[in-house]
Short mmCIF file of C-alpha atoms and ligand atoms in Angstrom, two decimals:
data_model
loop_
_atom_site.label_atom_id
_atom_site.label_comp_id
_atom_site.label_asym_id
_atom_site.label_seq_id
_atom_site.Cartn_x
_atom_site.Cartn_y
_atom_site.Cartn_z
CA MET A 1 34.49 153.08 111.44
CA ASN A 2 37.20 155.09 113.24
CA GLU A 3 39.96 156.62 111.21
CA LEU A 4 42.22 153.77 110.22
CA GLU A 5 45.76 153.40 111.47
CA ILE A 6 48.54 153.93 108.96
CA ALA A 7 49.42 150.20 108.84
CA THR A 8 45.83 149.45 107.82
CA GLN A 9 45.72 152.31 105.32
CA LEU A 10 48.88 151.05 103.69
CA VAL A 11 47.12 147.75 103.11
CA HIS A 12 43.79 149.03 101.77
CA ALA A 13 44.11 152.62 100.53
CA GLY A 14 43.55 152.96 96.78
CA GLU A 15 42.49 149.34 96.32
CA ARG A 16 39.21 148.08 94.84
CA ARG A 17 38.36 151.28 93.00
CA GLU A 18 35.46 151.22 90.56
CA PRO A 19 36.68 150.06 87.14
CA PRO A 20 36.87 152.94 84.62
CA VAL A 21 33.85 153.56 82.38
CA GLY A 22 36.19 153.85 79.40
CA VAL A 23 36.98 150.42 78.01
CA PRO A 24 40.75 149.75 77.99
CA VAL A 25 41.92 149.41 74.39
CA ALA A 26 44.39 146.68 75.29
CA THR A 27 43.49 144.00 77.84
CA PRO A 28 44.93 144.90 81.25
CA ILE A 29 46.77 142.43 83.45
CA TYR A 30 44.26 141.40 86.12
CA SER A 31 46.65 139.96 88.63
CA SER A 32 44.16 139.69 91.49
CA ALA A 33 44.02 136.14 92.85
CA THR A 34 40.53 136.59 94.27
CA TYR A 35 37.42 138.79 93.88
CA THR A 36 34.97 140.41 96.29
CA TYR A 37 31.31 141.38 95.75
CA ALA A 38 28.99 143.99 97.28
CA SER A 39 27.14 141.36 99.33
CA MET A 40 27.22 137.69 100.22
CA ALA A 41 24.02 137.20 98.17
CA GLU A 42 25.82 138.47 95.06
CA MET A 43 28.85 136.34 95.84
CA ASP A 44 26.63 133.29 96.30
CA LYS A 45 25.18 133.81 92.81
CA VAL A 46 28.68 133.83 91.35
CA PHE A 47 29.66 130.66 93.25
CA SER A 48 26.49 128.91 92.06
CA GLY A 49 27.13 129.95 88.45
CA GLU A 50 23.92 131.98 88.25
CA SER A 51 25.96 135.17 87.62
CA PRO A 52 28.97 134.21 85.51
CA ASP A 53 31.89 136.18 86.88
CA TYR A 54 35.27 135.77 88.52
CA ILE A 55 35.87 134.18 91.92
CA TYR A 56 39.42 132.93 92.11
CA ALA A 57 42.34 132.95 89.68
CA ARG A 58 42.51 129.17 89.25
CA TYR A 59 38.87 129.13 88.11
CA GLY A 60 39.24 131.96 85.63
CA ASN A 61 40.86 135.32 85.02
CA PRO A 62 39.82 138.17 82.67
CA THR A 63 43.24 138.49 80.99
CA VAL A 64 43.49 134.74 80.47
CA ALA A 65 39.88 134.68 79.20
CA ALA A 66 40.78 137.29 76.56
CA LEU A 67 43.50 134.99 75.23
CA GLN A 68 41.16 131.99 75.27
CA GLU A 69 38.53 133.91 73.33
CA ALA A 70 41.11 135.14 70.83
CA LEU A 71 42.38 131.63 70.10
CA ALA A 72 38.88 130.11 69.91
CA THR A 73 38.02 132.83 67.38
CA VAL A 74 41.07 132.46 65.15
CA GLU A 75 40.91 128.65 65.02
CA LYS A 76 37.09 128.60 64.83
CA GLY A 77 36.66 126.50 67.95
CA ASN A 78 33.69 126.32 70.22
CA PHE A 79 35.92 127.41 73.09
CA ALA A 80 39.55 127.29 74.21
CA CYS A 81 41.25 126.46 77.52
CA THR A 82 44.72 127.56 78.50
CA TYR A 83 47.31 125.79 80.65
CA ALA A 84 50.74 126.39 82.14
CA SER A 85 52.59 124.81 79.20
CA GLY A 86 52.10 122.96 75.94
CA MET A 87 52.54 119.64 77.76
CA ALA A 88 49.81 120.55 80.25
CA ALA A 89 47.55 121.40 77.29
CA LEU A 90 48.22 118.07 75.58
CA HIS A 91 47.60 116.26 78.86
CA ALA A 92 44.23 118.05 79.16
CA ALA A 93 43.20 117.18 75.60
CA LEU A 94 44.05 113.51 76.18
CA PHE A 95 42.15 113.57 79.47
CA ALA A 96 39.10 114.98 77.67
CA CYS A 97 39.08 111.87 75.46
CA GLU A 98 38.03 109.76 78.48
CA LEU A 99 40.91 107.33 78.35
CA SER A 100 40.80 104.39 80.74
CA ALA A 101 42.73 101.16 81.30
CA ASN A 102 43.29 99.34 77.99
CA SER A 103 42.06 102.18 75.82
CA VAL A 104 44.41 102.75 72.90
CA VAL A 105 46.03 105.94 71.67
CA LEU A 106 47.33 105.68 68.12
CA ALA A 107 50.09 108.26 67.82
CA SER A 108 52.13 109.46 64.89
CA ARG A 109 55.53 107.78 65.12
CA ASP A 110 57.43 111.05 64.84
CA LEU A 111 55.66 112.88 67.63
CA TYR A 112 57.52 115.29 69.92
CA GLY A 113 59.52 113.14 72.38
CA ALA A 114 57.90 114.49 75.57
CA SER A 115 54.46 113.73 74.11
CA PHE A 116 55.48 110.07 73.93
CA ASP A 117 56.79 110.24 77.49
CA LEU A 118 53.46 111.71 78.60
CA LEU A 119 51.62 108.85 76.91
CA TYR A 120 53.89 106.06 78.12
CA LYS A 121 54.84 107.27 81.57
CA ILE A 122 51.74 109.13 82.79
CA PHE A 123 48.79 107.67 80.85
CA GLY A 124 50.58 104.31 80.66
CA ALA A 125 50.62 104.17 84.47
CA PHE A 126 46.80 104.10 84.32
CA GLY A 127 46.76 101.27 81.78
CA VAL A 128 46.40 103.33 78.59
CA LYS A 129 48.14 101.63 75.67
CA THR A 130 50.03 103.68 73.10
CA GLN A 131 50.70 102.38 69.63
CA THR A 132 52.47 104.23 66.86
CA ALA A 133 52.00 104.44 63.11
CA ASP A 134 53.46 106.32 60.18
CA PHE A 135 50.69 108.88 59.63
CA SER A 136 51.98 109.62 56.14
CA ASP A 137 51.06 106.08 55.05
CA LEU A 138 47.29 106.49 55.11
CA ASP A 139 46.42 102.95 53.98
CA ALA A 140 48.54 101.42 56.73
CA LEU A 141 47.12 103.92 59.24
CA ARG A 142 43.53 103.04 58.25
CA GLU A 143 44.31 99.33 58.61
CA LYS A 144 45.95 99.79 62.00
CA ALA A 145 43.11 101.99 63.26
CA ALA A 146 40.53 99.41 62.17
CA GLU A 147 42.48 96.69 63.96
CA LEU A 148 43.26 98.57 67.21
CA LYS A 149 40.04 100.59 67.56
CA PRO A 150 41.86 103.49 69.25
CA ARG A 151 40.03 106.09 71.32
CA VAL A 152 42.42 108.77 70.10
CA LEU A 153 44.49 109.54 67.04
CA LEU A 154 47.30 111.96 67.93
CA ALA A 155 49.06 113.82 65.12
CA GLU A 156 51.24 116.89 64.60
CA THR A 157 50.59 119.30 61.72
CA ILE A 158 54.30 119.43 60.84
CA SER A 159 56.62 116.77 62.23
CA ASN A 160 59.86 117.40 64.04
CA PRO A 161 62.58 117.54 62.71
CA LEU A 162 61.85 116.14 59.24
CA LEU A 163 58.98 118.61 58.68
CA LYS A 164 56.50 116.15 57.17
CA VAL A 165 53.06 117.70 56.75
CA CYS A 166 50.17 115.63 58.07
CA ASP A 167 47.05 115.08 55.97
CA ILE A 168 44.75 116.18 58.79
CA ALA A 169 41.54 115.80 56.75
CA ALA A 170 42.41 112.19 55.89
CA CYS A 171 43.33 111.42 59.52
CA ALA A 172 40.02 112.95 60.64
CA GLU A 173 38.18 110.65 58.23
CA ILE A 174 40.05 107.61 59.58
CA ALA A 175 39.30 108.71 63.16
CA ARG A 176 35.60 109.03 62.32
CA GLU A 177 35.52 105.57 60.73
CA VAL A 178 36.66 103.96 63.99
CA GLY A 179 34.91 106.31 66.44
CA ALA A 180 38.16 107.90 67.65
CA ARG A 181 38.81 111.55 68.55
CA LEU A 182 41.53 113.37 66.61
CA ILE A 183 43.97 115.58 68.52
CA VAL A 184 46.33 117.69 66.38
CA ASP A 185 49.36 119.38 67.89
CA ASN A 186 49.42 122.51 65.73
CA THR A 187 52.47 124.08 67.43
CA PHE A 188 54.78 123.96 64.39
CA ALA A 189 52.25 125.54 62.04
CA SER A 190 50.45 128.01 64.35
CA PRO A 191 46.87 129.13 63.72
CA TYR A 192 48.09 131.47 60.99
CA LEU A 193 49.22 128.60 58.78
CA CYS A 194 46.81 125.84 59.72
CA GLN A 195 43.30 125.43 61.10
CA PRO A 196 43.02 121.80 62.25
CA LEU A 197 39.38 122.06 63.38
CA ASP A 198 38.36 123.15 59.88
CA LEU A 199 40.09 120.05 58.56
CA GLY A 200 38.11 117.79 60.89
CA ALA A 201 40.14 117.56 64.11
CA ASP A 202 38.34 117.55 67.48
CA PHE A 203 41.11 119.37 69.35
CA SER A 204 43.93 121.65 68.28
CA VAL A 205 46.73 121.88 70.82
CA HIS A 206 49.53 124.46 70.96
CA SER A 207 52.65 125.02 72.90
CA ALA A 208 52.08 128.78 73.12
CA THR A 209 55.73 128.99 74.17
CA LYS A 210 56.57 128.87 70.45
CA TYR A 211 54.94 130.91 67.64
CA LEU A 212 52.00 132.28 69.66
CA GLY A 213 54.23 134.00 72.21
CA GLY A 214 56.97 134.33 69.63
CA HIS A 215 59.57 136.18 71.71
CA ALA A 216 61.08 133.40 73.89
CA ASP A 217 59.73 135.01 77.04
CA ALA A 218 56.48 133.19 77.89
CA THR A 219 55.56 129.56 78.59
CA GLY A 220 52.01 128.35 78.03
CA GLY A 221 49.69 125.93 76.30
CA ILE A 222 46.24 126.00 74.80
CA VAL A 223 43.59 123.55 73.63
CA ILE A 224 40.98 124.72 71.14
CA ALA A 225 37.97 122.42 71.11
CA LYS A 226 35.45 121.94 68.37
CA GLN A 227 32.65 120.54 70.53
CA GLU A 228 30.94 122.21 73.46
CA PHE A 229 30.57 118.85 75.25
CA ASP A 230 34.33 118.76 75.87
CA ARG A 231 34.16 121.90 78.02
CA PRO A 232 33.61 120.24 81.44
CA ALA A 233 36.64 117.96 81.03
CA LEU A 234 38.97 120.68 79.73
CA VAL A 235 37.88 123.23 82.32
CA GLY A 236 38.00 120.50 84.98
CA VAL A 237 41.66 119.74 84.28
CA MET A 238 42.36 123.47 84.51
CA LYS A 239 40.56 123.92 87.81
CA LEU A 240 41.42 120.64 89.51
CA GLY A 241 44.72 119.67 87.91
CA GLY A 242 45.57 123.27 88.65
CA GLY A 243 48.20 123.80 85.94
CA VAL A 244 46.70 127.15 84.97
CA LEU A 245 48.29 129.71 82.68
CA SER A 246 49.70 132.61 84.67
CA VAL A 247 48.17 135.99 83.95
CA TRP A 248 51.60 137.43 83.14
CA GLU A 249 52.25 134.80 80.52
CA ALA A 250 48.72 135.19 79.15
CA HIS A 251 49.36 138.90 78.67
CA GLN A 252 52.66 138.25 76.87
CA ILE A 253 51.03 135.67 74.61
CA LEU A 254 48.03 137.91 73.93
CA ARG A 255 50.48 140.60 72.85
CA GLY A 256 52.45 138.03 70.85
CA ILE A 257 49.52 136.86 68.73
CA LYS A 258 48.84 140.39 67.50
CA THR A 259 51.92 140.16 65.30
CA LEU A 260 51.67 136.44 64.52
CA GLY A 261 50.54 137.08 60.92
CA LEU A 262 53.29 139.62 60.27
CA ARG A 263 55.96 137.55 61.94
CA LEU A 264 55.02 134.36 60.17
CA GLU A 265 54.83 135.90 56.72
CA ARG A 266 58.36 137.23 57.20
CA GLN A 267 59.59 134.01 58.80
CA CYS A 268 58.12 131.81 56.06
CA GLN A 269 59.57 134.02 53.32
CA ASN A 270 62.96 133.90 55.04
CA ALA A 271 62.71 130.13 55.49
CA GLU A 272 61.90 129.51 51.83
CA ILE A 273 64.80 131.68 50.64
CA LEU A 274 67.13 129.95 53.09
CA ALA A 275 65.94 126.45 52.10
CA GLU A 276 66.44 127.30 48.43
CA HIS A 277 69.90 128.70 49.10
CA LEU A 278 71.02 125.75 51.22
CA SER A 279 69.74 123.13 48.79
CA LYS A 280 72.49 124.25 46.38
CA HIS A 281 75.22 124.33 49.02
CA SER A 282 78.20 122.01 48.59
CA ARG A 283 78.47 121.28 52.35
CA ILE A 284 74.86 120.17 52.66
CA GLU A 285 73.58 116.71 51.81
CA LYS A 286 69.85 117.32 52.11
CA VAL A 287 67.38 120.07 52.94
CA PHE A 288 63.94 119.42 54.41
CA TYR A 289 61.31 122.07 53.75
CA PRO A 290 57.57 121.39 53.26
CA ASN A 291 57.32 123.48 50.08
CA PHE A 292 60.10 121.42 48.50
CA SER A 293 58.77 118.03 49.59
CA GLU A 294 57.57 115.38 47.13
CA ASP A 295 54.04 115.90 48.39
CA VAL A 296 53.89 119.65 47.92
CA GLN A 297 50.21 119.42 46.98
CA LEU A 298 49.45 118.14 50.46
CA THR A 299 51.40 121.07 51.94
CA GLY A 300 49.09 123.40 50.01
CA LYS A 301 46.00 121.60 51.33
CA VAL A 302 47.09 121.80 54.98
CA LEU A 303 49.08 125.04 55.24
CA ARG A 304 48.03 128.52 54.14
CA GLU A 305 49.33 128.97 50.60
CA PRO A 306 51.96 129.83 49.49
CA PHE A 307 53.73 129.24 52.80
CA GLY A 308 55.77 126.18 53.72
CA GLY A 309 56.33 127.03 57.37
CA ALA A 310 59.27 128.69 59.05
CA LEU A 311 61.42 125.68 59.89
CA VAL A 312 64.16 124.25 57.71
CA SER A 313 66.15 121.12 58.55
CA ILE A 314 69.47 120.23 56.95
CA ILE A 315 71.76 117.23 56.88
CA LEU A 316 75.40 118.17 56.62
CA LYS A 317 77.51 116.44 53.99
CA ASP A 318 79.63 114.26 56.29
CA ASN A 319 76.63 113.70 58.57
CA THR A 320 78.45 113.47 61.90
CA ARG A 321 77.81 114.93 65.31
CA GLU A 322 81.27 116.57 65.22
CA SER A 323 80.53 118.52 62.06
CA ALA A 324 77.08 119.51 63.37
CA PHE A 325 78.66 120.78 66.61
CA ARG A 326 81.41 122.64 64.71
CA PHE A 327 78.81 124.28 62.49
CA MET A 328 76.63 125.26 65.42
CA ASP A 329 79.53 126.52 67.53
CA ALA A 330 80.63 128.77 64.67
CA LEU A 331 77.27 130.58 64.45
CA GLU A 332 77.49 134.20 65.50
CA LEU A 333 73.97 135.55 64.88
CA CYS A 334 71.73 132.48 64.87
CA ILE A 335 71.24 131.15 68.38
CA ARG A 336 71.97 127.62 69.61
CA ALA A 337 68.77 126.80 71.50
CA THR A 338 66.21 124.06 71.69
CA SER A 339 62.98 125.98 71.14
CA LEU A 340 61.38 127.34 67.95
CA GLY A 341 58.95 129.91 66.64
CA ASP A 342 60.67 132.97 68.06
CA VAL A 343 61.61 136.23 66.36
CA PHE A 344 65.24 135.09 66.71
CA THR A 345 66.66 132.42 64.41
CA LEU A 346 67.21 129.36 66.62
CA VAL A 347 69.29 126.36 65.65
CA SER A 348 69.06 122.97 67.34
CA HIS A 349 70.71 119.57 67.04
CA SER A 350 67.89 117.03 67.22
CA ALA A 351 70.01 113.95 68.06
CA THR A 352 71.33 115.54 71.26
CA SER A 353 68.24 117.56 72.23
CA SER A 354 64.64 116.68 71.30
CA HIS A 355 65.52 113.09 70.33
CA ARG A 356 68.33 112.49 72.82
CA GLU A 357 66.42 109.87 74.80
CA LEU A 358 65.95 107.62 71.78
CA SER A 359 68.40 104.81 71.00
CA PRO A 360 70.70 105.42 68.01
CA LYS A 361 68.80 102.65 66.17
CA ARG A 362 65.43 104.27 66.80
CA ARG A 363 66.81 107.64 65.64
CA ALA A 364 68.17 105.99 62.52
CA ASP A 365 64.76 104.35 61.87
CA LEU A 366 63.15 107.76 62.08
CA GLY A 367 65.76 109.30 59.76
CA ILE A 368 67.29 111.52 62.43
CA SER A 369 71.00 111.35 61.79
CA ASP A 370 73.84 112.94 63.77
CA GLY A 371 74.47 115.51 61.06
CA LEU A 372 70.90 116.80 61.10
CA VAL A 373 70.37 120.38 62.26
CA ARG A 374 66.99 122.15 62.57
CA ILE A 375 66.72 125.86 61.91
CA SER A 376 63.75 127.83 63.23
CA VAL A 377 63.95 130.89 61.03
CA GLY A 378 63.39 134.27 62.65
CA ILE A 379 62.37 137.70 61.41
CA GLU A 380 65.89 139.07 60.92
CA ASP A 381 67.02 140.25 57.49
CA ILE A 382 67.52 137.08 55.46
CA LYS A 383 70.87 138.38 54.12
CA ASP A 384 72.27 138.34 57.65
CA ILE A 385 70.89 134.87 58.41
CA ILE A 386 72.40 133.46 55.21
CA ALA A 387 75.74 135.19 55.81
CA ASP A 388 75.97 133.72 59.32
CA ILE A 389 75.06 130.20 58.18
CA GLU A 390 77.48 130.47 55.24
CA GLN A 391 80.42 131.48 57.43
CA ALA A 392 79.60 128.72 59.96
CA LEU A 393 79.40 126.09 57.18
CA GLU A 394 82.85 127.22 56.01
CA LYS A 395 84.23 126.44 59.49
CA ILE A 396 83.10 122.80 59.51
N1 PLP B 1 54.39 120.09 71.20
C1 PLP B 1 55.44 120.30 70.42
C2 PLP B 1 55.35 119.97 68.97
C3 PLP B 1 56.61 120.84 70.95
O1 PLP B 1 57.68 121.04 70.15
C4 PLP B 1 56.68 121.13 72.34
C5 PLP B 1 57.91 121.68 72.95
O2 PLP B 1 58.92 121.79 72.34
C6 PLP B 1 55.55 120.88 73.11
C7 PLP B 1 54.42 120.35 72.53
C8 PLP B 1 55.57 121.15 74.59
O3 PLP B 1 55.43 122.50 74.83
P1 PLP B 1 55.89 123.21 76.20
O4 PLP B 1 57.38 123.17 76.24
O5 PLP B 1 55.28 124.56 76.12
O6 PLP B 1 55.29 122.39 77.30
#
């Protein structure tokens, strides 16, 4: 070929160099949307699946694959698939359960609000019926499952905002008895505290936006599957639904999980000290913390001992929205925000955020009162967290 013009050189010079022989210690960000091969014959083999490799970012990406492998390893899954958000991951797991018109999903009654919306508004539009049950009442759950013959049982490891721990092993047994699949949203516990597949679940789902990323700067979701036969459905949703995890987010989350153990140990220790401190506070009516619950033995069976998680919920003494707002407005260090699982301590008011769409009666039935505040405890020095919460409580 003739010497290329500068405009052409600017496009191609330096690109598509041979990868280094030295293996990068940390996974690089492979941002390329597409891949080329030495010949069409080689490319054809990749398209046909004969040579497993990369073709196009929506089908697979080396950085994203590193995160998938990491999560499949730590939660002992057969494989893992990533998605653009936790909701996209939950959608994929439900899709993998082959729901059709009139199939029933039996969901824990205190599921994350958007998960209910997904079930009612999206799957409901295709005729899927959602029923709810109190998953902490195992006899009633078993009876309801036997009666409804659901295709799916959907649970959360730790409920929001009352922080009830789910007996995943018992739910898995009930699911098996009726031929249902068990999906566990493990977002609130993270893989460091709970391994749902070990306890009998078929799928563990995470909003990676929370503890996995851990720094409030990446949005993503992941499904870890126990059985190889779920791969086509989960990969299919990724490729054809197209809600893939961006390589930039995957890199942030891959970095995030490296410190998950360290962060969570600190966060859980902080949370327990805070819960203990607040349970003696004159301005607080009630503290919710899994290690202080009546069923602390169950907490030990489900969560890594001695940890009780890194969330603490409180009900303020006069239990009104006004006092909750005054308390939250007075915080100077802890941050008013709706997410959780970050290095920062985040404080949210469930009645006006995660459970806003529910009627006051439904909130009352679930035990979510106006004076309830959820604290996602961060990695700061606990003395500073307590001092900030103390001074804000004084200002109620
Ligand atoms: N599951 C739980 C328990 C959540 O709390 C959330 C979000 O808050 C989600 C799923 C959805 O995750 P994302 O916001 O990443 O879609």
